[in-house]
Coordinates of C-alpha atoms in Angstrom, one line a residue:
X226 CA -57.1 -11.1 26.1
X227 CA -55.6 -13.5 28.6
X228 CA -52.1 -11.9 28.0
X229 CA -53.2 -8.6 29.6
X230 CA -51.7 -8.6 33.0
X231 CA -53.6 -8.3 36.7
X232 CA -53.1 -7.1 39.5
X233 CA -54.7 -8.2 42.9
X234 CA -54.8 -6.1 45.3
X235 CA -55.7 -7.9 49.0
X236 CA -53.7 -8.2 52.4
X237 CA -55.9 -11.5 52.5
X238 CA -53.0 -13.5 51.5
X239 CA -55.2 -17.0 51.0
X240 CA -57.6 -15.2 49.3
X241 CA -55.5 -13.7 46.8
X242 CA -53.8 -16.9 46.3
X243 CA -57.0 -18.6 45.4
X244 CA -57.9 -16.3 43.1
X245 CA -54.6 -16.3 41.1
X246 CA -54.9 -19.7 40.9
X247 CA -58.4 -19.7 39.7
X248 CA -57.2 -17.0 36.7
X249 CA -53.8 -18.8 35.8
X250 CA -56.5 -22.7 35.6
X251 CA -58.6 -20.4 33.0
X252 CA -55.6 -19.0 30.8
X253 CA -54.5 -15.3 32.8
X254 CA -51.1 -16.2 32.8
X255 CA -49.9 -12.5 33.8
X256 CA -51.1 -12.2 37.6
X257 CA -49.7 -10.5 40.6
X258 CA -50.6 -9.9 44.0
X259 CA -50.1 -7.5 46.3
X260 CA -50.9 -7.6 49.8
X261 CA -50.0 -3.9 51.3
X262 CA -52.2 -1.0 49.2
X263 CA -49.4 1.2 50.3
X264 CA -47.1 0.2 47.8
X265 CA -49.4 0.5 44.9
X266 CA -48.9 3.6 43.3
X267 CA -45.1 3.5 43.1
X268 CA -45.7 -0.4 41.5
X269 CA -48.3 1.4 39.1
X270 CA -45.4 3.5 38.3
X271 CA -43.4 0.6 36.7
X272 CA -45.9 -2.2 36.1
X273 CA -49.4 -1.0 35.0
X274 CA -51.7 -3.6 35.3
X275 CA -54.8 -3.5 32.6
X276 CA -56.9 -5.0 35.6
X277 CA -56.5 -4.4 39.3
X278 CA -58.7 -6.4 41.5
X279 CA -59.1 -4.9 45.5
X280 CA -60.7 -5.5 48.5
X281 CA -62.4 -2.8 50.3
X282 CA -61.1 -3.4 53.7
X283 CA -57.3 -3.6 54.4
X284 CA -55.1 -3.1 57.0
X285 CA -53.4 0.0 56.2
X286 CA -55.4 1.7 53.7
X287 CA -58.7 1.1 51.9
X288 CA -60.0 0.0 48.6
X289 CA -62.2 3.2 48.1
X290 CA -58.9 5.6 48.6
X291 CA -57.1 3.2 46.2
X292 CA -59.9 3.3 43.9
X293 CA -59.9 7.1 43.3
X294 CA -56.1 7.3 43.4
X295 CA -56.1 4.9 40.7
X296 CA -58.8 6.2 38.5
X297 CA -57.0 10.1 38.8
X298 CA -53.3 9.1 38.1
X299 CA -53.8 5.5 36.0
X300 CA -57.1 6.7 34.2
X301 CA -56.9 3.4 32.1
X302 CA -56.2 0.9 34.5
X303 CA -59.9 -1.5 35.4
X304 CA -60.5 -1.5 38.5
X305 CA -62.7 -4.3 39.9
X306 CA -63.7 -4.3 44.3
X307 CA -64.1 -7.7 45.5
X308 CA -65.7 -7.7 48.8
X309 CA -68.0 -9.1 51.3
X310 CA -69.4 -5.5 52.1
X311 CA -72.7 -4.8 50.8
X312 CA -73.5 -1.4 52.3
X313 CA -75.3 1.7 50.2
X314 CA -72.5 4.0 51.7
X315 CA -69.0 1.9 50.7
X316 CA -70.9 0.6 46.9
X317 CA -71.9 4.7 46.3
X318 CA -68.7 5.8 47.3
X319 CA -67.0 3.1 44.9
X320 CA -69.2 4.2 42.3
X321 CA -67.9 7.5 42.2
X322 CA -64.3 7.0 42.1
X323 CA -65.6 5.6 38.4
X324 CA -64.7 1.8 39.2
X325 CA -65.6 -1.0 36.0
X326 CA -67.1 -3.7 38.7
X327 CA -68.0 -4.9 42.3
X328 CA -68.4 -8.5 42.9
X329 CA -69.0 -9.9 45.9
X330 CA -66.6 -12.2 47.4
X331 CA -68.9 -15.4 47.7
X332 CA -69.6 -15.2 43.7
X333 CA -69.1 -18.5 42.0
X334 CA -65.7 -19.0 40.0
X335 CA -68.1 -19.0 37.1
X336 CA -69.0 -15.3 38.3
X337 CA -65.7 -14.5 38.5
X338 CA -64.1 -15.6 35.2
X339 CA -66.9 -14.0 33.5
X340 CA -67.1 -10.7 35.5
X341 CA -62.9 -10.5 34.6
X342 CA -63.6 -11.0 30.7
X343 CA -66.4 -8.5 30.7
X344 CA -64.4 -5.3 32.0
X345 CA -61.1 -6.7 29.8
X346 CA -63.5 -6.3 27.2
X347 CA -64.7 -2.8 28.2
X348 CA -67.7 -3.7 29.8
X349 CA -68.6 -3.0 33.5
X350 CA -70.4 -5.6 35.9
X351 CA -72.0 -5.8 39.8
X352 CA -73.4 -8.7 41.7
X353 CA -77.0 -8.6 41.9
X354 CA -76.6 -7.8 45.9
X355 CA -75.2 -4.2 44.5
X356 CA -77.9 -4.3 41.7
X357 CA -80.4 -1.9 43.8
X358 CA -77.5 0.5 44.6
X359 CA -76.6 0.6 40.9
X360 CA -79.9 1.5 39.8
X361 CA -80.6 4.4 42.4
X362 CA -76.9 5.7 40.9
X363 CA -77.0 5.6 37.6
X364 CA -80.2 7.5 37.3
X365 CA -80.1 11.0 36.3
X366 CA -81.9 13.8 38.6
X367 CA -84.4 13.9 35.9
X368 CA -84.8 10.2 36.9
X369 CA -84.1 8.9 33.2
X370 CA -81.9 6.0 33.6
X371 CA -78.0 6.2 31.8
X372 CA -76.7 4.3 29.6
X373 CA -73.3 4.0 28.3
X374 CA -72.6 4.8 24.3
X375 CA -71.5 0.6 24.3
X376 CA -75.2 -0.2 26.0
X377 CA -76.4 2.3 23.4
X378 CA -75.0 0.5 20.8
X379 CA -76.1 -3.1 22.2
X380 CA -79.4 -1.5 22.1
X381 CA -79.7 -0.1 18.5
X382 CA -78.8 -3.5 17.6
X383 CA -81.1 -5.0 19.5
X384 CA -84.1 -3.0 18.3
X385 CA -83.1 -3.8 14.6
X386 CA -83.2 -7.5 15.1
X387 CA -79.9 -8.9 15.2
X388 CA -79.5 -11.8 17.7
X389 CA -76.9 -11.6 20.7
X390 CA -74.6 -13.8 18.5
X391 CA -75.0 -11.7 15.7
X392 CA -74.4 -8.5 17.9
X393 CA -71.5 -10.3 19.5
X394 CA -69.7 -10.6 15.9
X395 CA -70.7 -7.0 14.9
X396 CA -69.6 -5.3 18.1
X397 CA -66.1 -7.4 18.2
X398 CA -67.3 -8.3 21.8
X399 CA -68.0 -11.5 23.5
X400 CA -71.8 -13.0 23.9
X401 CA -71.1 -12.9 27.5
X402 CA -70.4 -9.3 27.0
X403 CA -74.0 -8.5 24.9
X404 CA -75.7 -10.3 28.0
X405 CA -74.4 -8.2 30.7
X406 CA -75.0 -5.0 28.8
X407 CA -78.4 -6.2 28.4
X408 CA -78.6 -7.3 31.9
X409 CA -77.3 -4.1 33.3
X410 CA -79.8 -2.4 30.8
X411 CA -82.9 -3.9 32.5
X412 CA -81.4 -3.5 35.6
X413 CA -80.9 0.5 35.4
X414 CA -84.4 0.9 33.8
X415 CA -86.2 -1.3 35.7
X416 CA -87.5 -2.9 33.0
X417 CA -88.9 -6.8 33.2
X418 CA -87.7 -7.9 29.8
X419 CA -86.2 -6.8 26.2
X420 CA -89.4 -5.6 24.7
X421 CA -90.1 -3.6 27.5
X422 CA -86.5 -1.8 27.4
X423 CA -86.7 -1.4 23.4
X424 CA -90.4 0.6 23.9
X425 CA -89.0 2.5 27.1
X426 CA -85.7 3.8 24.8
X427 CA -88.2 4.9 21.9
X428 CA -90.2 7.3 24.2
X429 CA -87.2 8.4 25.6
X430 CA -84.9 9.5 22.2
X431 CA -82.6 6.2 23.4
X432 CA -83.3 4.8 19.6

C-alpha cells in the first residue's frame, strides 16, 4: 500500500514539506507536492496520483473547484481536504464533489497516518469537528441515515459475531479500517454504541 503514489496539493510550501516528510518517516515513499492548483489537471494527465491531498484555500484557485474537477475527469483518484476551515458551507460543498476525507489541519501525525491508510484502503474518514456536518449530509430526506455497501458489510459481520480482528482478516482490510467504518456508523446514526447500531439496522432492513 505504501507504493501507491500521492500527491499534495498546497501553495503552503512548509506545510506540504512537513507533511511529505511525515509520509516518507512512515513508509510513502511516492510523494509529490504541488504548490499552484493551476497546474493540476494537465500533471493528472501524466502522473495520476492514487491520493491527492489539498487545502481549501489557495492563492489562485480553491480546493472545492479542484475537488469537483478531479472527481469528474480522475473519477478514481482519492481526494483528501486538509484544512483549518470548519464551516457548514465549505464541508457541504466538499461533500458533494464526492471527496474520501477532510481532516483538519491541527490533527495529530497519528490522525494523519491513519486517516491516509483508511481511504488507500477504500475507506473514507472526517475529524470529529466535521462529524456534525457529516451526519446532517449523509441522511436521506426520509431521514434514514446511509451507509456505504463496505459499512454494510462491516455491519453484517458485526451482527453475526465476528470480532474487529476477525472482520479485519475476512474483509482483506485493516483493523484501523473496521474501526472507522464503525466509527462513522455511529456517527451517521447517532447511535451511542454497537448494540444500539445493530438493533437500529434490524428495524430498518440494514441486516
Amino acid at each position: 500500500m505504501n507504493d501507491q503514489p500521492i500527491l499534495i496539493v498546497d501553495d503552503h510550501r512548509l506545510f506540504a514539506e512537513g507533511v511529505r516528510s511525515l509520509l516518507s518517516v512512515n513508509g510513502f515513499t511516492f510523494v509529490n507536492i504541488l504548490s499552484d492548483g493551476r497546474q493540476l489537471a494537465s500533471l493528472l494527465e501524466t502522473q495520476a496520483p492514487r491520493l491527492l491531498l489539498m487545502d481549501i484555500a489557495m492563492e489562485h484557485i480553491d480546493g472545492i473547484e479542484l475537488s469537483a474537477m478531479v472527481r469528474k475527469q480522475f473519477p478514481a483518484i482519492k481526494i483528501l481536504i486538509v484544512s483549518m476551515y470548519t464551516k457548514r458551507i465549505y464541508i457541504e460543498k466538499l461533500l458533494q464533489t464526492g471527496i474520501d476525507g477532510y481532516l483538519i489541519k491541527n490533527a495529530g501525525d497519528e490522525e494523519l497516518i491513519s486517516t491516509v491508510c483508511t481511504i488507500l484502503e477504500g475507506g473514507r474518514y472526517f475529524s470529529p469537528q466535521v462529524g456534525d456536518i457529516l451526519l446532517k449530509s449523509m441522511h436521506a430526506s426520509s431521514g434514514e441515515a446511509v451507509l456505504t455497501p463496505r459499512e454494510k458489510d462491516v455491519l453484517q459481520l458485526i451482527a453475526e459475531g465476528y470480532s474487529t480482528k476477525e472482520i479485519s482478516s475476512r474483509l482483506f482490510v485493516s483493523v484501523n479500517t473496521v474501526e472507522t467504518h464503525r466509527k462513522n456508523m455511529l456517527l451517521k446514526t447517532g447511535l451511542r454504541n454497537v448494540a444500539h447500531l445493530i438493533k437500529w439496522a434490524y428495524e430498518n432492513g440494514h441486516l
